[in-house]
Amino acid sequence: MDTHPFGMEILSCENRLSRFHTHICRPLSALKGQFADQAAYNQMLRTGDPVVYEVYEVLRPVVAGELPHGLSIVHPGRVGDEYFMTKGHFHSVRDTAEIYHCLKGHGLLLMQNEGGEWATEELRPGRLVYVAPGWAHRSINLSETEDLVTFFVYPGHAGHDYEAIERRGFLKLVVQCDGTFRVVDNRVGSGVVER
Ligand code: S6P
Ligand code: ZN
């Protein structure tokens, strides 16, 4: 991999970077078990498999001094009352942070740590969120019409641990209620109901 400095453009109109290594598209079918309303999830899949989010990433060598970075685009939509969102993950090396900078749209970063604490931070253009070390994170698009576009950067040795979230879900769900969003308990995550 090139070890020289480089520059790039964030192509806002196209929601992509002028240079990147990977472009991941996550369709609804890749989020099996993540949305609380399984009937709504299955019903939606019967009529298609929309792309829920996309990620353009500039990869870097897997070492602590590097900074992989990219663009995350969560499309608008809902499964039942729950907004479209990313899978969410811990970093495999827990002691690693991440920064998200919102470029477009309106969303939430939902976070939780292994001690059972949770937090949300709103994402609006110009707003930056610092995901502290040890906090799992998921981006959620609160808009009915607009993409949520964020720029992220994290340490090269962080790695991604999806398993804990896939197994238990987040402690909280973010749902649409009376025209606004609410953060509610995830009864599945608390172990009351098996997913
Ligand atoms: C990487 C960073 C983002 C996410 C992206 C998709 O540490 O947090 O690049 O990978 O927002 O989310 P997820 O949970 O599917 O990786
Ligand atoms: Zn991350």
XYZ file of N, CA and C and ligand atoms in Angstrom:
602
model
N 0.848 -1.204 0.000
C 0.000 0.000 0.000
C 0.883 1.254 0.000
N 0.439 2.254 -0.720
C 1.215 3.487 -0.844
C 1.419 4.139 0.527
N 2.641 4.521 0.805
C 2.921 5.135 2.113
C 3.106 6.650 2.000
N 2.792 7.188 0.828
C 2.942 8.638 0.637
C 1.678 9.381 1.063
N 1.811 10.670 1.368
C 0.617 11.480 1.670
C -0.288 11.544 0.444
N -1.555 11.797 0.662
C -2.479 11.953 -0.469
C -3.631 12.853 -0.058
N -4.325 13.349 -1.053
C -5.520 14.158 -0.807
C -6.671 13.578 -1.595
N -7.852 14.049 -1.314
C -9.041 13.550 -2.038
C -10.179 14.533 -1.874
N -11.223 14.295 -2.641
C -12.434 15.112 -2.516
C -13.565 14.272 -1.943
N -14.403 14.916 -1.162
C -15.674 14.289 -0.791
C -16.666 14.807 -1.829
N -17.131 13.921 -2.688
C -18.030 14.325 -3.769
C -19.460 14.315 -3.229
N -19.861 15.482 -2.724
C -21.131 15.579 -1.987
C -22.345 15.247 -2.837
N -22.314 15.689 -4.106
C -23.497 15.458 -4.944
C -23.727 13.969 -5.164
N -22.616 13.241 -5.301
C -22.725 11.797 -5.568
C -22.619 10.959 -4.305
N -22.414 11.597 -3.169
C -22.220 10.865 -1.908
C -21.142 9.800 -2.028
N -19.972 10.207 -2.504
C -18.848 9.268 -2.533
C -17.535 10.023 -2.454
N -16.454 9.252 -2.259
C -15.117 9.834 -2.205
C -14.488 9.756 -3.586
N -13.570 10.685 -3.876
C -12.931 10.658 -5.199
C -11.938 9.497 -5.286
N -11.476 8.996 -4.130
C -10.636 7.784 -4.157
C -11.049 6.898 -2.975
N -11.102 5.607 -3.212
C -11.465 4.667 -2.152
C -11.041 3.265 -2.608
N -10.974 2.356 -1.668
C -10.631 0.968 -2.010
C -11.854 0.069 -2.052
N -12.768 0.273 -1.112
C -13.931 -0.621 -1.068
C -15.223 0.183 -1.054
N -16.237 -0.397 -1.658
C -17.593 0.163 -1.614
C -18.517 -0.981 -1.213
N -19.032 -0.894 0.009
C -19.904 -1.958 0.514
C -21.343 -1.476 0.463
N -22.235 -2.327 -0.051
C -23.679 -2.052 -0.032
C -24.325 -3.095 0.866
N -24.985 -2.665 1.908
C -25.669 -3.629 2.789
C -27.173 -3.591 2.521
N -27.691 -4.661 1.916
C -29.126 -4.728 1.686
C -29.849 -5.152 2.964
N -31.147 -4.988 2.956
C -31.969 -5.358 4.120
C -31.711 -6.803 4.546
N -31.528 -7.686 3.572
C -31.337 -9.110 3.895
C -30.064 -9.358 4.709
N -29.121 -8.407 4.683
C -27.882 -8.572 5.456
C -28.078 -8.168 6.918
N -29.274 -7.672 7.244
C -29.532 -7.204 8.616
C -30.530 -8.105 9.340
N -30.513 -9.357 8.964
C -31.438 -10.320 9.577
C -31.247 -10.339 11.095
N -32.373 -10.263 11.809
C -32.314 -10.339 13.280
C -32.003 -9.026 13.965
N -31.728 -7.967 13.190
C -31.344 -6.699 13.817
C -32.529 -5.785 14.117
N -33.591 -5.902 13.329
C -34.773 -5.058 13.562
C -35.739 -5.808 14.479
N -36.340 -5.071 15.390
C -37.178 -5.718 16.417
C -38.444 -6.335 15.819
N -39.047 -5.654 14.843
C -40.315 -6.114 14.280
C -40.026 -7.106 13.140
N -39.945 -8.361 13.508
C -39.551 -9.366 12.512
C -40.610 -9.576 11.440
N -41.886 -9.397 11.826
C -42.955 -9.552 10.835
C -42.817 -8.465 9.770
N -42.560 -7.241 10.203
C -42.390 -6.132 9.244
C -41.152 -6.378 8.378
N -40.102 -6.903 8.992
C -38.858 -7.203 8.260
C -39.127 -8.244 7.164
N -39.801 -9.316 7.544
C -40.067 -10.375 6.562
C -41.000 -9.891 5.460
N -41.986 -9.097 5.854
C -42.931 -8.554 4.873
C -42.207 -7.674 3.848
N -41.296 -6.847 4.343
C -40.559 -5.928 3.470
C -39.693 -6.718 2.483
N -39.099 -7.793 2.972
C -38.232 -8.599 2.105
C -39.011 -9.325 1.012
N -40.313 -9.554 1.282
C -41.122 -10.235 0.260
C -41.292 -9.375 -0.985
N -41.197 -8.055 -0.809
C -41.427 -7.171 -1.956
C -40.137 -6.576 -2.513
N -38.990 -7.003 -1.991
C -37.709 -6.488 -2.505
C -36.647 -6.561 -1.437
N -35.449 -6.066 -1.784
C -34.333 -6.113 -0.839
C -33.572 -4.792 -0.952
N -34.164 -3.713 -0.411
C -33.550 -2.393 -0.605
C -32.182 -2.285 0.069
N -31.337 -1.432 -0.501
C -30.039 -1.144 0.131
C -30.310 -0.244 1.335
N -29.893 -0.684 2.508
C -30.105 0.096 3.736
C -28.963 1.094 3.923
N -27.722 0.643 3.708
C -26.599 1.592 3.811
C -25.426 1.173 2.943
N -24.571 2.157 2.703
C -23.378 1.957 1.874
C -22.173 2.543 2.600
N -21.008 1.976 2.345
C -19.770 2.495 2.943
C -18.679 2.540 1.865
N -18.074 3.710 1.700
C -16.872 3.852 0.870
C -15.698 3.960 1.823
N -14.703 3.122 1.661
C -13.609 3.159 2.632
C -12.241 3.229 1.972
N -11.389 4.053 2.554
C -9.976 4.097 2.197
C -9.267 3.212 3.217
N -8.788 2.062 2.754
C -8.144 1.105 3.649
C -6.706 1.547 3.936
N -6.229 1.183 5.091
C -4.844 1.467 5.465
C -4.256 0.227 6.133
N -2.959 0.122 6.189
C -2.357 -1.037 6.860
C -2.867 -1.159 8.307
N -3.017 -2.418 8.745
C -3.603 -2.689 10.063
C -2.548 -2.474 11.152
N -2.211 -1.224 11.370
C -1.262 -0.877 12.442
C -1.769 0.376 13.157
N -1.346 0.516 14.402
C -1.893 1.566 15.269
C -1.709 2.979 14.713
N -0.645 3.219 13.997
C -0.384 4.578 13.533
C -1.211 5.019 12.352
N -1.905 4.094 11.705
C -2.676 4.433 10.504
C -4.095 4.887 10.858
N -4.756 5.529 9.891
C -6.114 6.029 10.096
C -7.011 5.672 8.910
N -7.586 4.474 8.882
C -8.576 4.178 7.839
C -9.737 5.164 7.983
N -10.368 5.474 6.867
C -11.430 6.485 6.908
C -12.358 6.290 5.724
N -13.492 6.946 5.774
C -14.429 6.797 4.662
C -15.744 7.493 4.899
N -16.672 7.124 4.034
C -17.989 7.751 4.018
C -19.037 6.676 4.265
N -19.960 6.974 5.170
C -21.064 6.046 5.443
C -22.352 6.743 5.005
N -23.161 6.030 4.272
C -24.428 6.601 3.776
C -25.557 5.672 4.192
N -26.387 6.132 5.119
C -27.549 5.339 5.524
C -28.760 5.934 4.807
N -29.440 5.111 4.048
C -30.584 5.598 3.278
C -31.804 5.740 4.185
N -32.776 6.564 3.761
C -33.981 6.713 4.589
C -34.888 5.496 4.449
N -35.578 5.179 5.511
C -36.512 4.054 5.467
C -36.765 3.550 6.870
N -37.747 2.685 6.990
C -38.057 2.095 8.292
C -38.476 0.649 8.119
N -38.230 -0.142 9.145
C -38.782 -1.493 9.224
C -39.767 -1.436 10.382
N -41.060 -1.434 10.076
C -42.049 -1.138 11.115
C -41.813 0.301 11.554
N -41.622 0.495 12.861
C -41.372 1.845 13.389
C -39.892 2.172 13.510
N -39.059 1.190 13.251
C -37.617 1.355 13.503
C -36.903 1.871 12.246
N -36.125 2.906 12.456
C -35.452 3.547 11.321
C -34.333 2.673 10.746
N -34.055 2.877 9.481
C -32.912 2.213 8.843
C -31.634 2.573 9.612
N -30.746 1.610 9.724
C -29.545 1.785 10.567
C -28.443 0.844 10.083
N -27.244 1.087 10.595
C -26.137 0.169 10.301
C -26.196 -1.015 11.265
N -25.442 -2.054 10.958
C -25.399 -3.220 11.856
C -24.920 -2.810 13.237
N -23.858 -2.062 13.288
C -23.266 -1.641 14.555
C -22.231 -2.650 15.030
N -21.238 -2.152 15.720
C -20.137 -3.018 16.168
C -19.353 -2.394 17.304
N -18.641 -3.255 18.025
C -17.536 -2.827 18.881
C -16.291 -2.879 18.019
N -15.268 -2.167 18.408
C -13.964 -2.414 17.800
C -13.351 -3.627 18.510
N -12.709 -4.493 17.735
C -12.120 -5.709 18.319
C -11.105 -5.331 19.396
N -10.301 -4.338 19.107
C -9.414 -3.778 20.135
C -10.243 -2.707 20.829
N -10.766 -3.049 21.996
C -11.751 -2.174 22.653
C -11.219 -0.768 22.936
N -9.930 -0.692 23.156
C -9.333 0.567 23.570
C -9.049 1.489 22.376
N -9.984 1.535 21.427
C -9.784 2.384 20.246
C -11.041 3.219 20.006
N -10.860 4.465 19.705
C -11.965 5.404 19.519
C -12.289 5.565 18.028
N -13.227 6.450 17.737
C -13.577 6.755 16.343
C -14.217 8.143 16.316
N -14.065 8.831 15.213
C -14.738 10.130 15.041
C -15.666 10.049 13.835
N -16.890 10.542 14.036
C -17.858 10.683 12.947
C -18.129 12.170 12.743
N -18.137 12.584 11.493
C -18.457 13.972 11.163
C -19.634 13.937 10.199
N -20.732 14.533 10.611
C -21.935 14.479 9.758
C -21.847 15.525 8.643
N -22.092 15.059 7.439
C -22.044 15.952 6.272
C -23.440 16.287 5.762
N -24.364 15.354 5.892
C -25.719 15.550 5.345
C -26.730 14.764 6.153
N -27.947 15.273 6.187
C -29.051 14.507 6.751
C -29.236 14.730 8.238
N -30.001 13.848 8.841
C -30.308 13.931 10.272
C -30.359 12.513 10.831
N -29.551 12.291 11.854
C -29.529 10.946 12.412
C -29.079 10.929 13.853
N -28.869 9.738 14.320
C -28.374 9.516 15.685
C -27.235 8.525 15.614
N -26.263 8.718 16.475
C -25.288 7.668 16.724
C -25.692 7.053 18.063
N -26.049 5.781 18.024
C -26.435 5.043 19.227
C -25.198 4.291 19.699
N -24.886 4.429 20.976
C -23.652 3.823 21.501
C -23.928 3.113 22.819
N -23.150 2.090 23.098
C -23.244 1.428 24.408
C -21.911 0.773 24.733
N -21.666 0.639 26.037
C -20.415 -0.029 26.425
C -20.717 -1.357 27.104
N -19.695 -2.081 27.426
C -19.892 -3.409 27.998
C -20.310 -3.366 29.459
N -20.288 -2.170 30.032
C -20.778 -2.005 31.399
C -22.274 -1.741 31.440
N -22.943 -1.748 30.289
C -24.394 -1.556 30.248
C -24.822 -0.095 30.150
N -23.874 0.813 29.972
C -24.247 2.214 29.764
C -24.560 2.420 28.282
N -25.447 3.370 27.997
C -25.733 3.688 26.605
C -25.784 5.205 26.438
N -25.688 5.644 25.197
C -25.691 7.077 24.906
C -26.141 7.280 23.466
N -26.715 8.441 23.215
C -26.995 8.823 21.824
C -26.426 10.220 21.598
N -26.025 10.467 20.391
C -25.608 11.813 19.971
C -26.245 12.080 18.622
N -26.796 13.260 18.489
C -27.466 13.602 17.239
C -26.436 13.912 16.153
N -26.769 13.523 14.952
C -25.934 13.789 13.783
C -26.679 14.775 12.882
N -26.092 15.935 12.724
C -26.610 16.952 11.798
C -25.413 17.535 11.064
N -25.619 18.104 9.872
C -24.474 18.615 9.110
C -23.599 19.544 9.957
N -22.309 19.252 9.958
C -21.354 20.073 10.709
C -21.083 19.524 12.099
N -21.919 18.617 12.577
C -21.750 18.098 13.929
C -20.810 16.892 13.924
N -19.999 16.838 14.971
C -19.012 15.774 15.084
C -19.298 14.960 16.348
N -19.128 13.667 16.258
C -19.330 12.812 17.431
C -18.053 12.011 17.683
N -17.639 12.035 18.934
C -16.469 11.264 19.363
C -16.964 9.984 20.022
N -16.678 8.865 19.403
C -17.037 7.562 19.982
C -15.850 7.153 20.855
N -16.047 7.186 22.154
C -14.939 6.901 23.078
C -14.546 5.420 22.994
N -13.325 5.083 23.380
C -12.899 3.679 23.368
C -13.858 2.805 24.176
N -14.179 1.629 23.628
C -15.021 0.682 24.372
C -16.504 0.815 24.106
N -16.902 1.740 23.265
C -18.329 1.948 22.996
C -18.699 1.423 21.606
N -19.640 0.470 21.584
C -20.193 0.010 20.304
C -20.980 1.166 19.677
N -21.076 1.176 18.366
C -21.738 2.314 17.706
C -22.518 1.868 16.482
N -23.645 2.525 16.304
C -24.566 2.252 15.185
C -25.102 3.598 14.710
N -25.109 3.830 13.377
C -25.695 5.063 12.826
C -27.136 4.789 12.426
N -28.003 5.738 12.741
C -29.436 5.585 12.478
C -29.924 6.818 11.721
N -30.617 6.595 10.619
C -31.130 7.717 9.828
C -32.540 8.073 10.304
N -32.701 9.287 10.837
C -34.006 9.719 11.367
C -34.860 10.423 10.321
N -34.319 10.628 9.134
C -35.072 11.343 8.098
C -35.928 10.367 7.295
N -37.084 10.848 6.885
C -37.969 10.015 6.049
C -37.558 10.104 4.581
N -36.762 11.128 4.247
C -36.517 11.388 2.820
C -35.038 11.485 2.430
N -34.187 11.898 3.361
C -32.798 12.223 3.008
C -31.823 11.149 3.467
N -30.729 10.991 2.734
C -29.637 10.134 3.191
C -28.955 10.754 4.410
N -28.442 9.902 5.270
C -27.566 10.351 6.362
C -26.135 10.065 5.925
N -25.344 11.116 5.742
C -23.980 10.946 5.236
C -22.981 11.399 6.302
N -22.089 10.500 6.688
C -21.063 10.839 7.685
C -19.687 10.426 7.183
N -18.696 11.183 7.612
C -17.293 10.835 7.365
C -16.749 10.255 8.669
N -16.057 9.129 8.590
C -15.547 8.498 9.808
C -14.049 8.249 9.672
N -13.386 8.195 10.823
C -11.957 7.862 10.849
C -11.660 7.153 12.166
N -10.852 6.094 12.081
C -10.586 5.281 13.279
C -9.184 4.673 13.187
N -8.648 4.207 14.307
C -7.277 3.686 14.312
C -7.115 2.405 13.484
N -5.985 2.293 12.827
C -5.759 1.200 11.882
C -5.811 -0.194 12.477
N -5.538 -0.322 13.773
C -5.495 -1.656 14.389
C -6.806 -1.997 15.095
N -7.857 -1.155 14.936
C -9.087 -1.324 15.728
C -9.791 -2.666 15.459
N -9.983 -3.025 14.202
C -10.736 -4.242 13.865
C -12.216 -4.067 14.206
N -13.047 -5.008 13.744
C -14.498 -4.903 13.955
C -15.046 -6.172 14.566
N -15.800 -6.016 15.624
C -16.421 -7.147 16.323
C -17.939 -6.960 16.229
N -18.557 -7.738 15.355
C -20.006 -7.626 15.128
C -20.794 -8.609 15.989
N -20.103 -9.590 16.536
C -20.803 -10.726 17.123
C -21.711 -10.373 18.296
N -21.193 -9.575 19.219
C -21.988 -9.251 20.419
C -23.286 -8.561 20.023
N -23.219 -7.683 19.048
C -24.410 -6.951 18.612
C -25.344 -7.886 17.847
N -24.792 -8.744 17.008
C -25.638 -9.687 16.259
C -26.399 -10.602 17.214
N -25.747 -10.980 18.302
C -26.341 -11.924 19.245
C -27.425 -11.284 20.109
N -27.152 -10.100 20.636
C -28.039 -9.503 21.648
C -28.750 -8.248 21.175
N -28.304 -7.659 20.098
C -28.842 -6.367 19.682
C -28.323 -5.272 20.601
N -28.702 -4.030 20.312
C -28.371 -2.914 21.201
C -29.377 -2.884 22.350
N -29.031 -2.240 23.425
C -29.933 -2.123 24.581
C -31.153 -1.268 24.238
N -30.991 -0.382 23.277
C -32.060 0.552 22.913
C -32.403 0.437 21.431
N -33.669 0.724 21.151
C -34.131 0.845 19.762
C -34.477 2.308 19.538
N -34.363 2.744 18.302
C -34.789 4.108 17.974
C -35.941 3.991 16.991
N -37.110 4.472 17.440
C -38.330 4.268 16.661
C -39.039 5.587 16.386
N -39.825 5.557 15.334
C -40.669 6.707 14.989
C -41.932 6.612 15.833
N -42.330 7.757 16.440
C -43.541 7.760 17.256
C -44.137 9.152 17.212
N -45.385 9.256 16.748
C -46.069 10.561 16.654
C -45.221 11.598 15.922
N -44.596 11.199 14.840
C -43.873 12.156 14.000
C -42.498 12.534 14.504
N -42.056 11.929 15.591
C -40.704 12.219 16.071
C -40.018 10.897 16.441
N -38.777 10.989 16.905
C -38.114 9.730 17.248
C -38.116 9.510 18.757
N -38.136 8.265 19.142
C -38.056 7.889 20.565
C -36.993 6.809 20.724
N -36.304 6.892 21.834
C -35.339 5.853 22.186
C -36.015 4.975 23.229
N -36.231 3.721 22.887
C -36.992 2.832 23.782
C -36.161 1.592 24.106
N -36.560 0.900 25.169
C -35.842 -0.322 25.541
C -35.981 -1.384 24.467
N -34.910 -2.103 24.243
C -34.964 -3.263 23.363
C -35.196 -4.484 24.250
N -36.407 -4.962 24.279
C -36.736 -6.060 25.191
C -35.989 -7.329 24.800
N -35.658 -7.435 23.514
C -34.867 -8.588 23.074
C -33.472 -8.495 23.671
N -32.897 -7.275 23.576
C -31.535 -7.060 24.077
C -31.416 -7.336 25.565
N -32.520 -7.088 26.295
C -32.459 -7.299 27.744
C -32.697 -8.758 28.105
N -32.915 -9.588 27.099
C -33.058 -11.018 27.344
C -34.467 -11.450 27.695
N -35.460 -10.521 27.608
C -36.841 -10.867 27.946
C -37.442 -11.773 26.871
N -37.136 -11.480 25.629
C -37.683 -12.248 24.517
C -36.511 -12.769 23.685
N -36.605 -13.986 23.272
C -35.537 -14.518 22.395
C -35.721 -13.967 20.998
N -34.666 -13.555 20.363
C -34.741 -13.039 19.009
C -34.885 -14.182 18.018
C -15.798 1.645 11.121
C -16.896 2.655 11.168
C -17.807 2.706 9.946
C -18.843 1.583 9.896
C -19.959 1.897 8.920
C -20.926 0.730 8.737
O -15.183 1.469 12.348
O -17.601 2.603 12.368
O -17.054 2.616 8.813
O -18.210 0.388 9.546
O -20.664 2.992 9.393
O -21.363 0.219 9.954
P -21.149 -1.312 10.324
O -21.633 -1.421 11.735
O -21.913 -2.128 9.357
O -19.679 -1.580 10.213
Zn -16.330 1.678 14.200
